[in-house]
């Protein structure tokens, strides 16, 4: 009887450790990125036009999970440099609700990303890796 108790206790502790480790490095966008088929990055141009860059390579899409940190920012009023539109796989969301829009600003004093998650506005810091990547495809 005690042997069964220890086995169950061991399984439970192992499960809890695995769940704790998995939750620790996820961001709000982790789940979104894992279900994204395509990302369209749109850069706003000074003349009012927009430049579009489509990202469909799975390894490039996975990188986007590391582009926005969990660090909150104030709600800036400095506007945006562009937006990232995450197109989810068709079986993940009903038509018309299969996109997630994340607006971003690349200016030094105003770097952040803004998006709605769980019906609440999230304003987060862009990571250096995210800023570098967005600047590299902006050219």
PDB file of N, CA, C and O in Angstrom, residues 51-82:
ATOM      1  N   UNK A  51       4.675  49.385 -46.281  1.00  0.00           N
ATOM      2  CA  UNK A  51       5.531  48.351 -46.857  1.00  0.00           C
ATOM      3  C   UNK A  51       5.156  47.037 -46.185  1.00  0.00           C
ATOM      4  O   UNK A  51       5.112  46.952 -44.958  1.00  0.00           O
ATOM      5  N   UNK A  52       4.901  46.001 -47.005  1.00  0.00           N
ATOM      6  CA  UNK A  52       4.471  44.702 -46.503  1.00  0.00           C
ATOM      7  C   UNK A  52       5.595  43.678 -46.630  1.00  0.00           C
ATOM      8  O   UNK A  52       6.244  43.600 -47.671  1.00  0.00           O
ATOM      9  N   UNK A  53       5.800  42.882 -45.583  1.00  0.00           N
ATOM     10  CA  UNK A  53       6.749  41.773 -45.612  1.00  0.00           C
ATOM     11  C   UNK A  53       6.012  40.555 -45.074  1.00  0.00           C
ATOM     12  O   UNK A  53       5.534  40.563 -43.934  1.00  0.00           O
ATOM     13  N   UNK A  54       5.912  39.509 -45.904  1.00  0.00           N
ATOM     14  CA  UNK A  54       5.248  38.273 -45.490  1.00  0.00           C
ATOM     15  C   UNK A  54       6.283  37.263 -45.016  1.00  0.00           C
ATOM     16  O   UNK A  54       7.301  37.047 -45.672  1.00  0.00           O
ATOM     17  N   UNK A  55       5.995  36.633 -43.880  1.00  0.00           N
ATOM     18  CA  UNK A  55       6.875  35.619 -43.318  1.00  0.00           C
ATOM     19  C   UNK A  55       6.073  34.331 -43.226  1.00  0.00           C
ATOM     20  O   UNK A  55       5.065  34.270 -42.506  1.00  0.00           O
ATOM     21  N   UNK A  56       6.517  33.312 -43.962  1.00  0.00           N
ATOM     22  CA  UNK A  56       5.811  32.034 -43.978  1.00  0.00           C
ATOM     23  C   UNK A  56       6.693  30.868 -43.550  1.00  0.00           C
ATOM     24  O   UNK A  56       6.186  29.782 -43.290  1.00  0.00           O
ATOM     25  N   UNK A  57       7.992  31.081 -43.469  1.00  0.00           N
ATOM     26  CA  UNK A  57       8.902  30.024 -43.055  1.00  0.00           C
ATOM     27  C   UNK A  57       8.689  29.728 -41.567  1.00  0.00           C
ATOM     28  O   UNK A  57       8.718  30.624 -40.733  1.00  0.00           O
ATOM     29  N   UNK A  58       8.454  28.463 -41.231  1.00  0.00           N
ATOM     30  CA  UNK A  58       8.128  28.065 -39.856  1.00  0.00           C
ATOM     31  C   UNK A  58       9.202  28.464 -38.853  1.00  0.00           C
ATOM     32  O   UNK A  58       8.903  28.913 -37.751  1.00  0.00           O
ATOM     33  N   UNK A  59      10.492  28.331 -39.231  1.00  0.00           N
ATOM     34  CA  UNK A  59      11.560  28.683 -38.281  1.00  0.00           C
ATOM     35  C   UNK A  59      11.602  30.192 -38.046  1.00  0.00           C
ATOM     36  O   UNK A  59      11.895  30.646 -36.935  1.00  0.00           O
ATOM     37  N   UNK A  60      11.293  30.990 -39.060  1.00  0.00           N
ATOM     38  CA  UNK A  60      11.224  32.443 -38.878  1.00  0.00           C
ATOM     39  C   UNK A  60      10.035  32.824 -37.999  1.00  0.00           C
ATOM     40  O   UNK A  60      10.135  33.693 -37.136  1.00  0.00           O
ATOM     41  N   UNK A  61       8.915  32.166 -38.208  1.00  0.00           N
ATOM     42  CA  UNK A  61       7.714  32.457 -37.416  1.00  0.00           C
ATOM     43  C   UNK A  61       7.968  32.153 -35.934  1.00  0.00           C
ATOM     44  O   UNK A  61       7.605  32.939 -35.061  1.00  0.00           O
ATOM     45  N   UNK A  62       8.618  31.032 -35.649  1.00  0.00           N
ATOM     46  CA  UNK A  62       8.880  30.642 -34.256  1.00  0.00           C
ATOM     47  C   UNK A  62       9.721  31.685 -33.512  1.00  0.00           C
ATOM     48  O   UNK A  62       9.584  31.840 -32.306  1.00  0.00           O
ATOM     49  N   UNK A  63      10.582  32.398 -34.231  1.00  0.00           N
ATOM     50  CA  UNK A  63      11.419  33.416 -33.598  1.00  0.00           C
ATOM     51  C   UNK A  63      10.593  34.535 -32.971  1.00  0.00           C
ATOM     52  O   UNK A  63      11.021  35.162 -32.011  1.00  0.00           O
ATOM     53  N   UNK A  64       9.417  34.802 -33.515  1.00  0.00           N
ATOM     54  CA  UNK A  64       8.607  35.925 -33.053  1.00  0.00           C
ATOM     55  C   UNK A  64       8.199  35.797 -31.594  1.00  0.00           C
ATOM     56  O   UNK A  64       7.903  36.786 -30.942  1.00  0.00           O
ATOM     57  N   UNK A  65       8.199  34.586 -31.070  1.00  0.00           N
ATOM     58  CA  UNK A  65       7.883  34.400 -29.654  1.00  0.00           C
ATOM     59  C   UNK A  65       8.890  35.122 -28.764  1.00  0.00           C
ATOM     60  O   UNK A  65       8.553  35.558 -27.667  1.00  0.00           O
ATOM     61  N   UNK A  66      10.123  35.289 -29.238  1.00  0.00           N
ATOM     62  CA  UNK A  66      11.149  35.962 -28.450  1.00  0.00           C
ATOM     63  C   UNK A  66      11.305  37.438 -28.746  1.00  0.00           C
ATOM     64  O   UNK A  66      12.212  38.084 -28.237  1.00  0.00           O
ATOM     65  N   UNK A  67      10.418  38.004 -29.539  1.00  0.00           N
ATOM     66  CA  UNK A  67      10.541  39.410 -29.938  1.00  0.00           C
ATOM     67  C   UNK A  67       9.824  40.378 -28.997  1.00  0.00           C
ATOM     68  O   UNK A  67      10.086  41.571 -29.014  1.00  0.00           O
ATOM     69  N   UNK A  68       8.929  39.860 -28.201  1.00  0.00           N
ATOM     70  CA  UNK A  68       8.178  40.709 -27.263  1.00  0.00           C
ATOM     71  C   UNK A  68       8.367  40.120 -25.874  1.00  0.00           C
ATOM     72  O   UNK A  68       8.086  38.947 -25.638  1.00  0.00           O
ATOM     73  N   UNK A  69       8.845  40.942 -24.943  1.00  0.00           N
ATOM     74  CA  UNK A  69       9.116  40.450 -23.595  1.00  0.00           C
ATOM     75  C   UNK A  69       7.853  40.478 -22.738  1.00  0.00           C
ATOM     76  O   UNK A  69       6.810  40.963 -23.169  1.00  0.00           O
ATOM     77  N   UNK A  70       7.950  39.987 -21.537  1.00  0.00           N
ATOM     78  CA  UNK A  70       6.848  40.060 -20.576  1.00  0.00           C
ATOM     79  C   UNK A  70       6.871  41.369 -19.794  1.00  0.00           C
ATOM     80  O   UNK A  70       6.003  41.605 -18.958  1.00  0.00           O
ATOM     81  N   UNK A  71       7.880  42.223 -20.048  1.00  0.00           N
ATOM     82  CA  UNK A  71       8.006  43.490 -19.319  1.00  0.00           C
ATOM     83  C   UNK A  71       6.977  44.494 -19.818  1.00  0.00           C
ATOM     84  O   UNK A  71       6.948  44.837 -21.000  1.00  0.00           O
ATOM     85  N   UNK A  72       6.133  44.955 -18.911  1.00  0.00           N
ATOM     86  CA  UNK A  72       5.112  45.940 -19.265  1.00  0.00           C
ATOM     87  C   UNK A  72       5.735  47.301 -19.533  1.00  0.00           C
ATOM     88  O   UNK A  72       6.781  47.644 -18.977  1.00  0.00           O
ATOM     89  N   UNK A  73       5.064  48.080 -20.365  1.00  0.00           N
ATOM     90  CA  UNK A  73       5.465  49.460 -20.611  1.00  0.00           C
ATOM     91  C   UNK A  73       4.261  50.340 -20.298  1.00  0.00           C
ATOM     92  O   UNK A  73       3.135  49.850 -20.242  1.00  0.00           O
ATOM     93  N   UNK A  74       4.502  51.642 -20.145  1.00  0.00           N
ATOM     94  CA  UNK A  74       3.348  52.536 -20.030  1.00  0.00           C
ATOM     95  C   UNK A  74       2.596  52.553 -21.363  1.00  0.00           C
ATOM     96  O   UNK A  74       3.110  52.100 -22.380  1.00  0.00           O
ATOM     97  N   UNK A  75       1.401  53.073 -21.368  1.00  0.00           N
ATOM     98  CA  UNK A  75       0.658  53.240 -22.617  1.00  0.00           C
ATOM     99  C   UNK A  75       1.186  54.516 -23.273  1.00  0.00           C
ATOM    100  O   UNK A  75       0.827  55.624 -22.887  1.00  0.00           O
ATOM    101  N   UNK A  76       2.099  54.321 -24.218  1.00  0.00           N
ATOM    102  CA  UNK A  76       2.721  55.454 -24.902  1.00  0.00           C
ATOM    103  C   UNK A  76       1.728  56.116 -25.861  1.00  0.00           C
ATOM    104  O   UNK A  76       0.823  55.464 -26.371  1.00  0.00           O
ATOM    105  N   UNK A  77       1.952  57.404 -26.116  1.00  0.00           N
ATOM    106  CA  UNK A  77       1.113  58.131 -27.073  1.00  0.00           C
ATOM    107  C   UNK A  77       1.935  58.562 -28.287  1.00  0.00           C
ATOM    108  O   UNK A  77       1.563  59.500 -28.978  1.00  0.00           O
ATOM    109  N   UNK A  78       3.039  57.882 -28.538  1.00  0.00           N
ATOM    110  CA  UNK A  78       3.945  58.291 -29.615  1.00  0.00           C
ATOM    111  C   UNK A  78       3.630  57.636 -30.954  1.00  0.00           C
ATOM    112  O   UNK A  78       4.358  57.822 -31.914  1.00  0.00           O
ATOM    113  N   UNK A  79       2.575  56.866 -31.050  1.00  0.00           N
ATOM    114  CA  UNK A  79       2.214  56.248 -32.317  1.00  0.00           C
ATOM    115  C   UNK A  79       2.974  54.964 -32.572  1.00  0.00           C
ATOM    116  O   UNK A  79       3.655  54.436 -31.694  1.00  0.00           O
ATOM    117  N   UNK A  80       2.861  54.487 -33.797  1.00  0.00           N
ATOM    118  CA  UNK A  80       3.443  53.194 -34.140  1.00  0.00           C
ATOM    119  C   UNK A  80       4.238  53.258 -35.427  1.00  0.00           C
ATOM    120  O   UNK A  80       3.947  54.042 -36.322  1.00  0.00           O
ATOM    121  N   UNK A  81       5.246  52.387 -35.517  1.00  0.00           N
ATOM    122  CA  UNK A  81       6.078  52.258 -36.718  1.00  0.00           C
ATOM    123  C   UNK A  81       5.457  51.266 -37.694  1.00  0.00           C
ATOM    124  O   UNK A  81       5.784  51.262 -38.877  1.00  0.00           O
ATOM    125  N   UNK A  82       4.605  50.393 -37.173  1.00  0.00           N
ATOM    126  CA  UNK A  82       3.976  49.385 -38.015  1.00  0.00           C
ATOM    127  C   UNK A  82       3.198  48.393 -37.188  1.00  0.00           C
ATOM    128  O   UNK A  82       2.915  48.629 -36.016  1.00  0.00           O
TER     129      UNK A  82
END
